[in-house]
Coordinates of C-alpha atoms in Angstrom, one line a residue:
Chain A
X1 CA 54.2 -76.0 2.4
X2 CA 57.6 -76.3 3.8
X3 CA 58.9 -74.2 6.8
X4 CA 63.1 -73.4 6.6
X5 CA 65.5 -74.5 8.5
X6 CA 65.7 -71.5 10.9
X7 CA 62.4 -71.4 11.0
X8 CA 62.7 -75.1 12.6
X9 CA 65.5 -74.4 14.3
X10 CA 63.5 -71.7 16.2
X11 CA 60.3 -73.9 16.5
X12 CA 61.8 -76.7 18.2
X13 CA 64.4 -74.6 20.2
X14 CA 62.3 -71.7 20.5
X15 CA 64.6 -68.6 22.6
X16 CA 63.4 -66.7 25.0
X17 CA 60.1 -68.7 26.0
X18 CA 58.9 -67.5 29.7
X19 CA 57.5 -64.7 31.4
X20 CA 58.7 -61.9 33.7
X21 CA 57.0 -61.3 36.3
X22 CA 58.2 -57.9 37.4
X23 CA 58.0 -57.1 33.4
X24 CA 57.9 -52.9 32.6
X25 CA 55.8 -53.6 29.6
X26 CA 53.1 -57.0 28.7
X27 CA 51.6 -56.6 25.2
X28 CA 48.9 -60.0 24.2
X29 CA 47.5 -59.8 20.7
X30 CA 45.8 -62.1 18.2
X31 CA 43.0 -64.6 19.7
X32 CA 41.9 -68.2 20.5
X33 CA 39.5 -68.3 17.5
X34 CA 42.0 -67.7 14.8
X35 CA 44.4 -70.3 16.9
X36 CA 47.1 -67.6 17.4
X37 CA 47.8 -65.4 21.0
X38 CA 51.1 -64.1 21.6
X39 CA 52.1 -62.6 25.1
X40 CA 55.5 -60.1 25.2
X41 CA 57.1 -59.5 28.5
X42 CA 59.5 -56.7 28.6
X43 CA 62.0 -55.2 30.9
X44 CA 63.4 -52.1 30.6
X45 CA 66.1 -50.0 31.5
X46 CA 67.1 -46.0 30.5
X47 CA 64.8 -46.7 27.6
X48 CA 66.6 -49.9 26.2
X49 CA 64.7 -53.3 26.3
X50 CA 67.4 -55.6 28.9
X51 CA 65.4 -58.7 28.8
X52 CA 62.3 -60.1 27.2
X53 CA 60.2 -63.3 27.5
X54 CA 56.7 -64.9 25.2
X55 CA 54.6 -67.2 25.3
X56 CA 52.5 -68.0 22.4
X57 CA 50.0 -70.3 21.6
X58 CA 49.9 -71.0 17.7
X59 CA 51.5 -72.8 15.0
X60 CA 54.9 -73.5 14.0
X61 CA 55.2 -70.1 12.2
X62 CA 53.7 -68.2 15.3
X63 CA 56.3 -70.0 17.4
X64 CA 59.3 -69.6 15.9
X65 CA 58.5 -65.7 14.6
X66 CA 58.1 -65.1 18.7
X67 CA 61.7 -66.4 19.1
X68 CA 62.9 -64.8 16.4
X69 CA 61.5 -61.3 17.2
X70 CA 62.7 -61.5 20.7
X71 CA 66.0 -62.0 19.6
X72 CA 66.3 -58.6 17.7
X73 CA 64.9 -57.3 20.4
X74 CA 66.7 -57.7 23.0
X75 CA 69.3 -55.4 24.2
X76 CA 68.0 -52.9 21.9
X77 CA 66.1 -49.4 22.5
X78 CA 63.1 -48.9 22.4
X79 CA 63.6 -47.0 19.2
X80 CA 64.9 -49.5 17.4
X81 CA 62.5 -52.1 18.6
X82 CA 59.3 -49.9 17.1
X83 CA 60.9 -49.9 14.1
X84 CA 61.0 -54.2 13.6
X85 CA 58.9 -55.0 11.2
X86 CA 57.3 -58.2 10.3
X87 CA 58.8 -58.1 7.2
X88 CA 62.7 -58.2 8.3
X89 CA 61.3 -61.0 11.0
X90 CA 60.4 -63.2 8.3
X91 CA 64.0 -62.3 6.7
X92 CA 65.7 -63.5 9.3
X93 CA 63.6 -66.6 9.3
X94 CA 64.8 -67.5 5.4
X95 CA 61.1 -66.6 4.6
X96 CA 57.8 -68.3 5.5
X97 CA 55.4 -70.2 3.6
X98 CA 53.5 -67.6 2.0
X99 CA 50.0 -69.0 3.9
X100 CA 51.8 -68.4 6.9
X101 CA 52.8 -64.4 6.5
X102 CA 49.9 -63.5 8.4
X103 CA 51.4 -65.6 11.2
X104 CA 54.7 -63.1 11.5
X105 CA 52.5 -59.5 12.2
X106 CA 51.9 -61.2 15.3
X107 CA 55.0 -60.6 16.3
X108 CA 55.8 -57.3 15.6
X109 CA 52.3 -56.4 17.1
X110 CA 52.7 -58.1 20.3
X111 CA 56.2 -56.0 20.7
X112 CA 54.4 -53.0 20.0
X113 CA 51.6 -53.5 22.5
X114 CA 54.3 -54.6 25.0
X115 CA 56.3 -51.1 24.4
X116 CA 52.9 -49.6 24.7
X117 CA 51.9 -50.8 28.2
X118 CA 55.3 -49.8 29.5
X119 CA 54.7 -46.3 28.6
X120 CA 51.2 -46.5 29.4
X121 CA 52.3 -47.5 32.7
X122 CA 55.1 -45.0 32.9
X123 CA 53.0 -41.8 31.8
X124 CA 55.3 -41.6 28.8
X125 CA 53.8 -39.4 25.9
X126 CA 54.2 -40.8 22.9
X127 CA 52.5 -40.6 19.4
X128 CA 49.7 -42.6 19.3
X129 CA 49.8 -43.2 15.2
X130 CA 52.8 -45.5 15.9
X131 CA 50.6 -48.4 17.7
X132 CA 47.7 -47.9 14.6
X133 CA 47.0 -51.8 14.9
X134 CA 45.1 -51.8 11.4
X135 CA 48.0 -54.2 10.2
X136 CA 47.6 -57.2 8.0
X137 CA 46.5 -59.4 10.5
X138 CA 43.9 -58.2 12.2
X139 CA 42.4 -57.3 8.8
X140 CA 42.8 -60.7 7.6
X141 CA 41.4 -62.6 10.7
X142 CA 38.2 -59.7 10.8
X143 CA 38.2 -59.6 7.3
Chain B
X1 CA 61.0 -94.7 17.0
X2 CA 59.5 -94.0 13.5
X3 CA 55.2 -94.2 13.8
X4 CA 53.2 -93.9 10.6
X5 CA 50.3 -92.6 12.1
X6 CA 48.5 -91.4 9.3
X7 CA 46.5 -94.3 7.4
X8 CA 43.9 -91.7 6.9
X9 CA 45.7 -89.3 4.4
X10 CA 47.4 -92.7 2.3
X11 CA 48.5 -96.3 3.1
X12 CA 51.9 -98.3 2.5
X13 CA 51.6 -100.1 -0.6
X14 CA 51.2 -103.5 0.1
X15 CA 53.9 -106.1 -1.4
X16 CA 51.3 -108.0 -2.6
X17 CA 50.4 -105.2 -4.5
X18 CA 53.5 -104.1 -5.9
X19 CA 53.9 -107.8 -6.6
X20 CA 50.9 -108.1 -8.9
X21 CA 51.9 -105.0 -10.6
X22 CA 55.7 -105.2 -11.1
X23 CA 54.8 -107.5 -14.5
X24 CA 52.8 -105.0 -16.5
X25 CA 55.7 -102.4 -15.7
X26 CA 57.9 -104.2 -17.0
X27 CA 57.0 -107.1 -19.7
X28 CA 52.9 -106.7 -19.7
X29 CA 53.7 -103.1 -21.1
X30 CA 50.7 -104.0 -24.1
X31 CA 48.1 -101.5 -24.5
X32 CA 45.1 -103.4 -23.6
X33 CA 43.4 -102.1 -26.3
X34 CA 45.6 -103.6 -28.6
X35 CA 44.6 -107.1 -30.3
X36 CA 48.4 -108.7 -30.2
X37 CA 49.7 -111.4 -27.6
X38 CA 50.7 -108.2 -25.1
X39 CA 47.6 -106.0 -25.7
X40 CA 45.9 -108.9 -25.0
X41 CA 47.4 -109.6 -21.6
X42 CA 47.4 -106.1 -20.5
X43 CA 43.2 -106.6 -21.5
X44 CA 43.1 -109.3 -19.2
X45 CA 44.7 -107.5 -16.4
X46 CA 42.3 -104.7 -16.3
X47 CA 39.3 -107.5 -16.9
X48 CA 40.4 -109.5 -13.9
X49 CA 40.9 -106.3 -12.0
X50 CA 37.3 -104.8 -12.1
X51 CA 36.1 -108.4 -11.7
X52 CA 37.8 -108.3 -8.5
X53 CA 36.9 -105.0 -7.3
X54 CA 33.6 -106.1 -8.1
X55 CA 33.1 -108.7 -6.5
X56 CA 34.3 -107.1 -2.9
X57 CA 31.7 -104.6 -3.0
X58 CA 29.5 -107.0 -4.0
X59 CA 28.8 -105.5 -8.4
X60 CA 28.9 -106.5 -11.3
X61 CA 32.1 -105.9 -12.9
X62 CA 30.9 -103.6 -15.8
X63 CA 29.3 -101.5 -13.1
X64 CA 32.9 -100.3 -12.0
X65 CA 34.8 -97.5 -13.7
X66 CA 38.1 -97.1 -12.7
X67 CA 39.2 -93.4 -12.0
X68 CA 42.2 -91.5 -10.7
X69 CA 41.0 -91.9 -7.5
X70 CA 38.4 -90.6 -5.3
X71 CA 37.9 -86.7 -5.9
X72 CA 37.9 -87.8 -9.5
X73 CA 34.7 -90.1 -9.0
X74 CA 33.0 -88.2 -6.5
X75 CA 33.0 -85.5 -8.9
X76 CA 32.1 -88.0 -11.8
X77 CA 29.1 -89.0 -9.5
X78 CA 27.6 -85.7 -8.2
X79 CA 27.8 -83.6 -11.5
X80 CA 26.6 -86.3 -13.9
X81 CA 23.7 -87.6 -11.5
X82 CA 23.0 -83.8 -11.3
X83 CA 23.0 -83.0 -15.1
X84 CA 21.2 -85.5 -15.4
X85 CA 18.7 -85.0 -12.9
X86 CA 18.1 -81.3 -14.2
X87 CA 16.9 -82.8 -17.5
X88 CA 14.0 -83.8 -15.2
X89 CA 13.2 -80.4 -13.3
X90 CA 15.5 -82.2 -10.2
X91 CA 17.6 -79.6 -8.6
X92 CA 18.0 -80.5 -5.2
X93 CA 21.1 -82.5 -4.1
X94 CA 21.3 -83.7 0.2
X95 CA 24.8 -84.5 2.0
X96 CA 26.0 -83.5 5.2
X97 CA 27.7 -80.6 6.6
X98 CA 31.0 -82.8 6.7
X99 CA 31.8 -84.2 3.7
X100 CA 35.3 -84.5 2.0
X101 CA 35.7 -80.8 -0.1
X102 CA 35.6 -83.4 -2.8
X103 CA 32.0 -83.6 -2.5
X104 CA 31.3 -80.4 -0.5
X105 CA 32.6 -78.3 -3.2
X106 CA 31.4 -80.1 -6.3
X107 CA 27.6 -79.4 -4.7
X108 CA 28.7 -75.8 -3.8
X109 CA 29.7 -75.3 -7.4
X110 CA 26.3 -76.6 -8.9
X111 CA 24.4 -74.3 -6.1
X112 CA 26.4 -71.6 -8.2
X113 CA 24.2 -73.3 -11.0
X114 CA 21.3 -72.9 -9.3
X115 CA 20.6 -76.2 -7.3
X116 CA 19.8 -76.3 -4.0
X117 CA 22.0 -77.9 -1.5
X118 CA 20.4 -79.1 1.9
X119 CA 23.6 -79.8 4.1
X120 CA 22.6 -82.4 7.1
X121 CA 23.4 -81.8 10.6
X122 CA 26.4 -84.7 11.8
X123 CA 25.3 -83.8 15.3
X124 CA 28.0 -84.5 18.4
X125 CA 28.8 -87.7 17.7
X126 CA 29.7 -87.2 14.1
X127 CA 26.5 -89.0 12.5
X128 CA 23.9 -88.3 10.3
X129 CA 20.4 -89.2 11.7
X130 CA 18.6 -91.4 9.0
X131 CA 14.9 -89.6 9.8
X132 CA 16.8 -86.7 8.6
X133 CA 17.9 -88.1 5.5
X134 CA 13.9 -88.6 5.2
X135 CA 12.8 -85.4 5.8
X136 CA 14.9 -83.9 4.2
X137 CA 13.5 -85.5 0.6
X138 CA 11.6 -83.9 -1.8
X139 CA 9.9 -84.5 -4.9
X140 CA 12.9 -82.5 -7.1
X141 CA 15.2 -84.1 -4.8
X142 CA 18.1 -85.4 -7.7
X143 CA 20.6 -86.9 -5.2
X144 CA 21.5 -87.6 -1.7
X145 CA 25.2 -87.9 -1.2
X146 CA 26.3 -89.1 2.2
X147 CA 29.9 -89.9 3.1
X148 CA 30.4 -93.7 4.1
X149 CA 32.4 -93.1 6.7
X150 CA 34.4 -89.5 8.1
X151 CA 38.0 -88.6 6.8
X152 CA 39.0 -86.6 9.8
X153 CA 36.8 -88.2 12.6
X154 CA 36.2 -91.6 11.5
X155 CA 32.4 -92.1 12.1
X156 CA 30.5 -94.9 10.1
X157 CA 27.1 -93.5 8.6
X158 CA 24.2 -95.4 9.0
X159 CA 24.9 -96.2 5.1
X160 CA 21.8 -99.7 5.1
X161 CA 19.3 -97.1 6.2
X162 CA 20.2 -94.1 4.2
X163 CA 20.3 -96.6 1.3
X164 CA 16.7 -98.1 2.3
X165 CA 15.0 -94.6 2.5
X166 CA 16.5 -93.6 -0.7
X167 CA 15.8 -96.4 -2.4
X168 CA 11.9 -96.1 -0.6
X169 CA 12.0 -93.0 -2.1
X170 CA 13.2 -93.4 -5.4
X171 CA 16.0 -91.0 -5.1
X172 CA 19.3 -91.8 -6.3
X173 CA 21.9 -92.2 -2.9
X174 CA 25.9 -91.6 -3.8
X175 CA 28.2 -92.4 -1.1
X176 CA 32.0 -91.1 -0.7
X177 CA 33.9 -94.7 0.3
X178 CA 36.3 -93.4 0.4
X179 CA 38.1 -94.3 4.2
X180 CA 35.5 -97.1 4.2
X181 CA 36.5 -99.4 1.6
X182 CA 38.4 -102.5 2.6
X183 CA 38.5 -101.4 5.9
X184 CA 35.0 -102.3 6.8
X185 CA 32.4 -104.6 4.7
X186 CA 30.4 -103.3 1.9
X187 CA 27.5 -104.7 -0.1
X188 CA 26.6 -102.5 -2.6
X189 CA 23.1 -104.4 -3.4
X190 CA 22.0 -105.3 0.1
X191 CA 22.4 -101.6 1.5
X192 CA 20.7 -99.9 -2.0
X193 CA 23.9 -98.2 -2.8
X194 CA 23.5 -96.8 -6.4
X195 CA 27.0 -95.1 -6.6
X196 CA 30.4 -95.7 -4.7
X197 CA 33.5 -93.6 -4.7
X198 CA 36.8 -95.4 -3.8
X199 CA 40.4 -94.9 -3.6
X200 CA 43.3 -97.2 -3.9
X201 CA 45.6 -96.0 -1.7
X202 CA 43.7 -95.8 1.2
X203 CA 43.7 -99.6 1.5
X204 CA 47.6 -100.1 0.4
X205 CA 46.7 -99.5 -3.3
X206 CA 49.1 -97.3 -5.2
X207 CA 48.3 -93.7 -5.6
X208 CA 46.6 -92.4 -8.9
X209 CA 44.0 -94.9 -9.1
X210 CA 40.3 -95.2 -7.5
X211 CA 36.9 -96.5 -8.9
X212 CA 33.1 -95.5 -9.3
X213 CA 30.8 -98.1 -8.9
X214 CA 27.9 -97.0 -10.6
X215 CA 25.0 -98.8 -10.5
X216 CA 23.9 -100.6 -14.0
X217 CA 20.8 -99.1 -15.8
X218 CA 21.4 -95.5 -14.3
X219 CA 22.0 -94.0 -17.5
X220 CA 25.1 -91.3 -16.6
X221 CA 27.0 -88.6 -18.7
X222 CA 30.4 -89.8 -20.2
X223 CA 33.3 -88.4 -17.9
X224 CA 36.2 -88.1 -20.9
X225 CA 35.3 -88.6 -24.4
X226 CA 37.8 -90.6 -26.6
X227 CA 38.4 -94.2 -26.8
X228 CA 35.8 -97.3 -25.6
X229 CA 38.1 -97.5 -22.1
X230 CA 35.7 -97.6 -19.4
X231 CA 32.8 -98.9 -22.0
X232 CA 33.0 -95.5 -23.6
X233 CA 32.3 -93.5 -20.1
X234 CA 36.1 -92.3 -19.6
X235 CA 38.2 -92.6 -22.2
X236 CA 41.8 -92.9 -22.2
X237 CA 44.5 -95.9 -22.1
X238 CA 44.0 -98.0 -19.3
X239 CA 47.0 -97.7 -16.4
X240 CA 46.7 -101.7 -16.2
X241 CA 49.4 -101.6 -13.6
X242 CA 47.9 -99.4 -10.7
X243 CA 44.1 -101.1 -11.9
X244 CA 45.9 -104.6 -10.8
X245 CA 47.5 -103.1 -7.7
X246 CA 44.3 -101.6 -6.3
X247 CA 42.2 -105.0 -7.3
X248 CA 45.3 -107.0 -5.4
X249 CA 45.4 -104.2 -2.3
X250 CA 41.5 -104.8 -2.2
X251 CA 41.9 -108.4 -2.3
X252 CA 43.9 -108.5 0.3
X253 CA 42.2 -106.0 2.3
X254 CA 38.9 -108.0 2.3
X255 CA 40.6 -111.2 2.9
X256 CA 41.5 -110.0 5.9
X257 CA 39.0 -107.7 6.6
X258 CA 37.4 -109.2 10.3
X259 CA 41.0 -109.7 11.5
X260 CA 42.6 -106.6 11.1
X261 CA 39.3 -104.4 12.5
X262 CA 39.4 -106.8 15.5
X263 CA 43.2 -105.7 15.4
X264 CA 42.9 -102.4 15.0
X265 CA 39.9 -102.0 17.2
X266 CA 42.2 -102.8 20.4
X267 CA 44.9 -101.2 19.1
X268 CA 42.6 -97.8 18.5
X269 CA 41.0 -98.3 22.0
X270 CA 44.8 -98.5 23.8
X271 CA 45.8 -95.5 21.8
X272 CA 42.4 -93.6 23.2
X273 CA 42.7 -94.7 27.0
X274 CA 46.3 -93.1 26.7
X275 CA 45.5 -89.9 25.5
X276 CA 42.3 -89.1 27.4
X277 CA 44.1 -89.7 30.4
X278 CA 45.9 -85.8 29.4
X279 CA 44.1 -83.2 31.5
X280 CA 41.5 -81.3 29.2
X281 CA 41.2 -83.3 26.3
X282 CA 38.6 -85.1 24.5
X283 CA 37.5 -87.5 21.9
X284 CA 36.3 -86.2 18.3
X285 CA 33.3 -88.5 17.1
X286 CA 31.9 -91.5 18.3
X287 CA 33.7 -94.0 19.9
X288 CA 31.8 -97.3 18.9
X289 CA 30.2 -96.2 15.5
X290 CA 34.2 -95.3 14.1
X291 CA 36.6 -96.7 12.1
X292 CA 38.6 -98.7 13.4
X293 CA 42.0 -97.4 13.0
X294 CA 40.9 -93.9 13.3
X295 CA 42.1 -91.6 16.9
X296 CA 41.0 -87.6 16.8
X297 CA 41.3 -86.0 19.9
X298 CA 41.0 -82.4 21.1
X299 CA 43.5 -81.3 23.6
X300 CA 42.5 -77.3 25.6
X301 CA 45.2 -74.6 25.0
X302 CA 47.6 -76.1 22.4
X303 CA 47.8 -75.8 18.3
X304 CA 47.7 -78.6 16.2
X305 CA 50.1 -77.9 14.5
X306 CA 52.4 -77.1 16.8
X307 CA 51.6 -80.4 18.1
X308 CA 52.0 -82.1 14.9
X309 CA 55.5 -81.2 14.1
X310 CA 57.1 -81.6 17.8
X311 CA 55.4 -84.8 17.2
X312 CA 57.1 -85.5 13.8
X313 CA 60.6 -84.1 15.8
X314 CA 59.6 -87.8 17.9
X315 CA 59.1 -89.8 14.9
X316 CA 55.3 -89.9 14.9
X317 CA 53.3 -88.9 11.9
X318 CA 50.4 -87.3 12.8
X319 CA 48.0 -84.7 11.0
X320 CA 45.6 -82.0 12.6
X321 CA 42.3 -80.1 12.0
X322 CA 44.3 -76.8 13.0
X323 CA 43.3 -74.0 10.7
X324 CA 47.3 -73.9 10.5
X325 CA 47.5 -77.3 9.1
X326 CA 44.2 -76.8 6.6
X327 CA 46.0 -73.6 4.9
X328 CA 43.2 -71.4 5.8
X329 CA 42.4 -69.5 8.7
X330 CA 39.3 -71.2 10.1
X331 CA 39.8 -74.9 11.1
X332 CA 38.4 -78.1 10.3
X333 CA 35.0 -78.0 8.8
X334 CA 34.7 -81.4 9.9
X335 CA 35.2 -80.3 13.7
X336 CA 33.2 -77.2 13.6
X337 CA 29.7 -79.5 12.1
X338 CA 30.2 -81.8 15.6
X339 CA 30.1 -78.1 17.3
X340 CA 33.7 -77.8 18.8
X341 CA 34.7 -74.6 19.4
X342 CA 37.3 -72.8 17.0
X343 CA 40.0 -73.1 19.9
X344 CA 39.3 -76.6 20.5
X345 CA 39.5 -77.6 17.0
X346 CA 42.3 -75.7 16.8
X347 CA 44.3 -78.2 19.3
X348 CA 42.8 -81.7 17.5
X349 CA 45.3 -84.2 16.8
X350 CA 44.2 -87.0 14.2
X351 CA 46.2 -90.4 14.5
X352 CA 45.1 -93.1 12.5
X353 CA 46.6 -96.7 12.8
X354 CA 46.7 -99.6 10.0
X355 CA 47.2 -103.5 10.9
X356 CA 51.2 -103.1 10.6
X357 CA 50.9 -100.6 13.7
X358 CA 52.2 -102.3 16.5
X359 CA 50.8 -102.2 20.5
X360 CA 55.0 -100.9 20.9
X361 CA 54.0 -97.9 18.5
X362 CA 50.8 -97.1 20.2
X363 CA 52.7 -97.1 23.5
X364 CA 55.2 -94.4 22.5
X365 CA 52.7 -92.0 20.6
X366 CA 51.2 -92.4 24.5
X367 CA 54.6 -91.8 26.0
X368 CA 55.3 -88.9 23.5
X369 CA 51.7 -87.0 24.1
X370 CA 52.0 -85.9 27.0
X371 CA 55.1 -84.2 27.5
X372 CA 54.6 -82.2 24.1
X373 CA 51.2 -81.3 25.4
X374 CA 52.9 -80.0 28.6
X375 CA 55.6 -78.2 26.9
X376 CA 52.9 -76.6 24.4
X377 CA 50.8 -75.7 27.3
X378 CA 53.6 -74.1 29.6
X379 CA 54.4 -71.5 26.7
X380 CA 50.1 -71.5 26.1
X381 CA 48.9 -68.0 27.3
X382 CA 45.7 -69.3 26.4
X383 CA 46.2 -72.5 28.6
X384 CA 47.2 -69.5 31.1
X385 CA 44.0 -68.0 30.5
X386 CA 42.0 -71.8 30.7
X387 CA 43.5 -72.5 34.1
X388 CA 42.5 -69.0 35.4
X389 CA 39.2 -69.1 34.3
X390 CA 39.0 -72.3 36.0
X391 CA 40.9 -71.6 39.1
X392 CA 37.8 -68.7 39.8
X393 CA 35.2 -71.0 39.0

């Protein structure tokens, strides 16, 4: 197994680790059993994501995919930030061991439950089919 | 600073070894099968070698086989014991819940064959209780298969009082010697031993080359069939130059066998003080009954993997029980038998020392710990979640 060199890069210099504490929107997925939690802070602003913070407890891949996803993120609306997928995550990253995939939907979950909370807590109506979390991961870990 | 910290997955080879090799790379390169001047030499390599290897476990020399290493003979041992064994209406194999997959999986496949596996608890402390062993033995009982000492957490089995019941039983006793050999002392005879697995480059052999000691008079099924190599058992040209290697690494290894424990002992003890000294951690497997270069600690709210590679960043090599680190999704099995939680296993950092570490290196892995542990932690939403928990407590 060998990790690239972004995905180093973003391991050992990870961007956007933190919280915010007056966050709009805090999405947590995954779990201490499977050794992966991720925590997405977001603030928002006319619908368009102006800052956003993790913290994640996992492995190398989990780390760096957090960073990563954060990036593309940011300064983006909301939109645009539903539409991230794992997939173009682990592009950016020059791929990831393929044991490791799993490690990436984390990601693009946590983003999702983060948008999620902010219109939850903003009485935003939205359609509920785009936060189905049957994804990859959680059918691997309950699988 | 660059650490080797990982004795436990493969050694240095020593220069003694590549020493004692280097000739039957170069001019020795007879096949010892071979009845000329350089055949002949090569013969005498490979007859000095198990002589030697012999002796230090305490055999006879034509009751070693050489192998490619340890997976190779464990695999030997438990599936020709077992064939065997079946001949007899003997189906049942015992071993322990945390054995190397090179055992754990051979007996899983032959419970796919229809014997029946009784996997022994390891308990806390990482160690097989001996009045288990004895209850656990029944009349169709073929094999019990107990590791020598743990891969991951380092704990010596009581090995002298397996082999005693066992041998009071009449039922044939493998052990996986793996991490044990020439790190602490064997006797093959005195502890009723009747096979041995081994590996080279656990003890600064070179890689590619272990043994089975297999105990003369237990009549066993041919590994390879071919050539007389190996009196007939496993067949194929001798690799006289990793045979010598591993007998002069062994040599060596049990010539300084009391010093280097007493060594590595302090060394292992230093390395243990400074790490349980980070909040929320703890020591995996016994402290006395261990080997002694062998460190596994658990440390609350980080992956050890994570933990593993910032370390590596430092210079440090390290390895973890981290599901992240094993390739699979569940971590050590190992870690799980002592009955750590998932999350904590998750978080276990194995360091394991050899007699070239220094009391420098141990001081920096102890300097490098902590502030990785801390950086881990402060990004940790489950360390977040820890300190809550705690905080309403």
């Amino acid at each position: 197994m060998e990790y690239s060199e972004k995905v180093m890069e973003h391991f050992t210099h990870p961007h956007n680790v933190g919280k915010l504490d007056d966050a709009d929107g805090i999405g947590e997925v995954g779990n201490a059993k499977c050794g992966d939690i991720m925590k997405m802070y977001i603030k928002v602003d006319d619908g368009v994501i102006t800052d956003v913070k993790f913290n994640t407890y996992g492995c190398a891949s989990a780390i760096a995919t957090s960073s990563m996803a954060t990036d593309m993120i940011k300064g983006k609306p909301l939109s645009e930030a539903l539409k991230l997928t794992n997939k173009a995550v682990v592009e950016a990253l020059d791929g990831l061991p393929a044991v490791k995939i799993h490690c990436s939907v984390l990601a693009e979950e946590a983003i999702k439950a983060a948008i999620k909370d902010y219109y939850d807590k903003n009485g935003i109506a939205y359609d509920p089919a785009q936060f189905n979390e049957d994804t990859e991961h959680y059918e691997h870990h309950n699988g | 600073m660059q650490v080797y910290a990982d004795n436990a997955a493969t050694t240095k080879l020593s220069e003694t070894a590549l020493d004692a090799m280097m000739p039957y790379l170069t001019e020795t390169y007879g096949n010892a099968s071979s009845l000329y001047r350089i055949g002949q030499e090569a013969h005498q390599g490979v007859k000095k070698a198990r002589a030697t290897v012999a002796e230090v476990l305490g055999a006879l020399p034509e009751e070693i086989f050489f192998t490619s290493g340890g997976s190779e003979a464990d695999n030997w041992a438990i599936k020709g014991v077992a064939e065997r064994m079946a001949k007899k209406g003997k189906k049942h194999i015992i071993t322990s819940a945390f054995e190397h997959h090179a055992v754990l999986h051979t007996v899983e496949k032959l419970e796919k064959q229809g014997f029946e596996v009784t996997y022994l608890p390891v308990y806390e402390n990482g160690i097989v209780h001996v009045e288990d062993v004895r209850n656990a033995i029944r009349p169709d009982t073929a094999l019990v298969t107990i590791m020598y000492a743990n891969n991951e957490i380092g704990t010596i089995q009581p090995i002298s009082e397996i082999g005693a019941v066992c041998h009071e039983k009449g039922v044939l006793f493998h052990t996986d010697a793996v991490q044990a050999v020439g790190h602490v002392p064997i006797d093959v005879k005195a502890q009723n031993i009747d096979l041995l697995s081994m590996s080279a480059h656990k003890f600064h052999g070179p890689k590619g080359i272990g043994a089975l000691y297999c105990r003369k008079g237990l009549r066993f099924p041919n590994l390879i069939e071919g050539g007389a190599q190996e009196s007939g058992r496993r067949a194929g040209t001798e690799a006289v130059y990793a045979m010598v290697g591993m007998a002069a690494a062994l040599k060596e290894a049990n010539d300084h066998l009391a010093e280097n424990a007493e060594k590595l002992t302090r060394l292992r003890d230093r390395l243990i003080d400074g790490l349980l000294k980070i909040e929320s951690s703890r020591l995996n497997g016994d402290r006395e009954q261990r080997l002694p270069g062998n460190v596994n600690v658990s440390f609350e709210g980080v992956e050890g993997e994570s933990l593993l590679l910032y370390l590596d960043a430092e210079g440090v090599s390290a390895s973890s029980g981290s599901a992240c680190t094993s390739g699979s999704l569940d971590p050590s099995h190992v870690l799980l038998a002592i009955g750590l939680p998932h999350e904590v296993a998750h978080g276990s950092l194995r360091l394991t020392l050899c007699e070239s570490n220094t009391e420098e290196e141990v001081d920096y892995i102890i300097r490098c710990v902590p502030g990785i542990i801390k950086r881990l932690r402060d990004m940790s939403p489950l360390w977040e979640r820890i300190q809550k928990e705690r905080g309403q407590n």
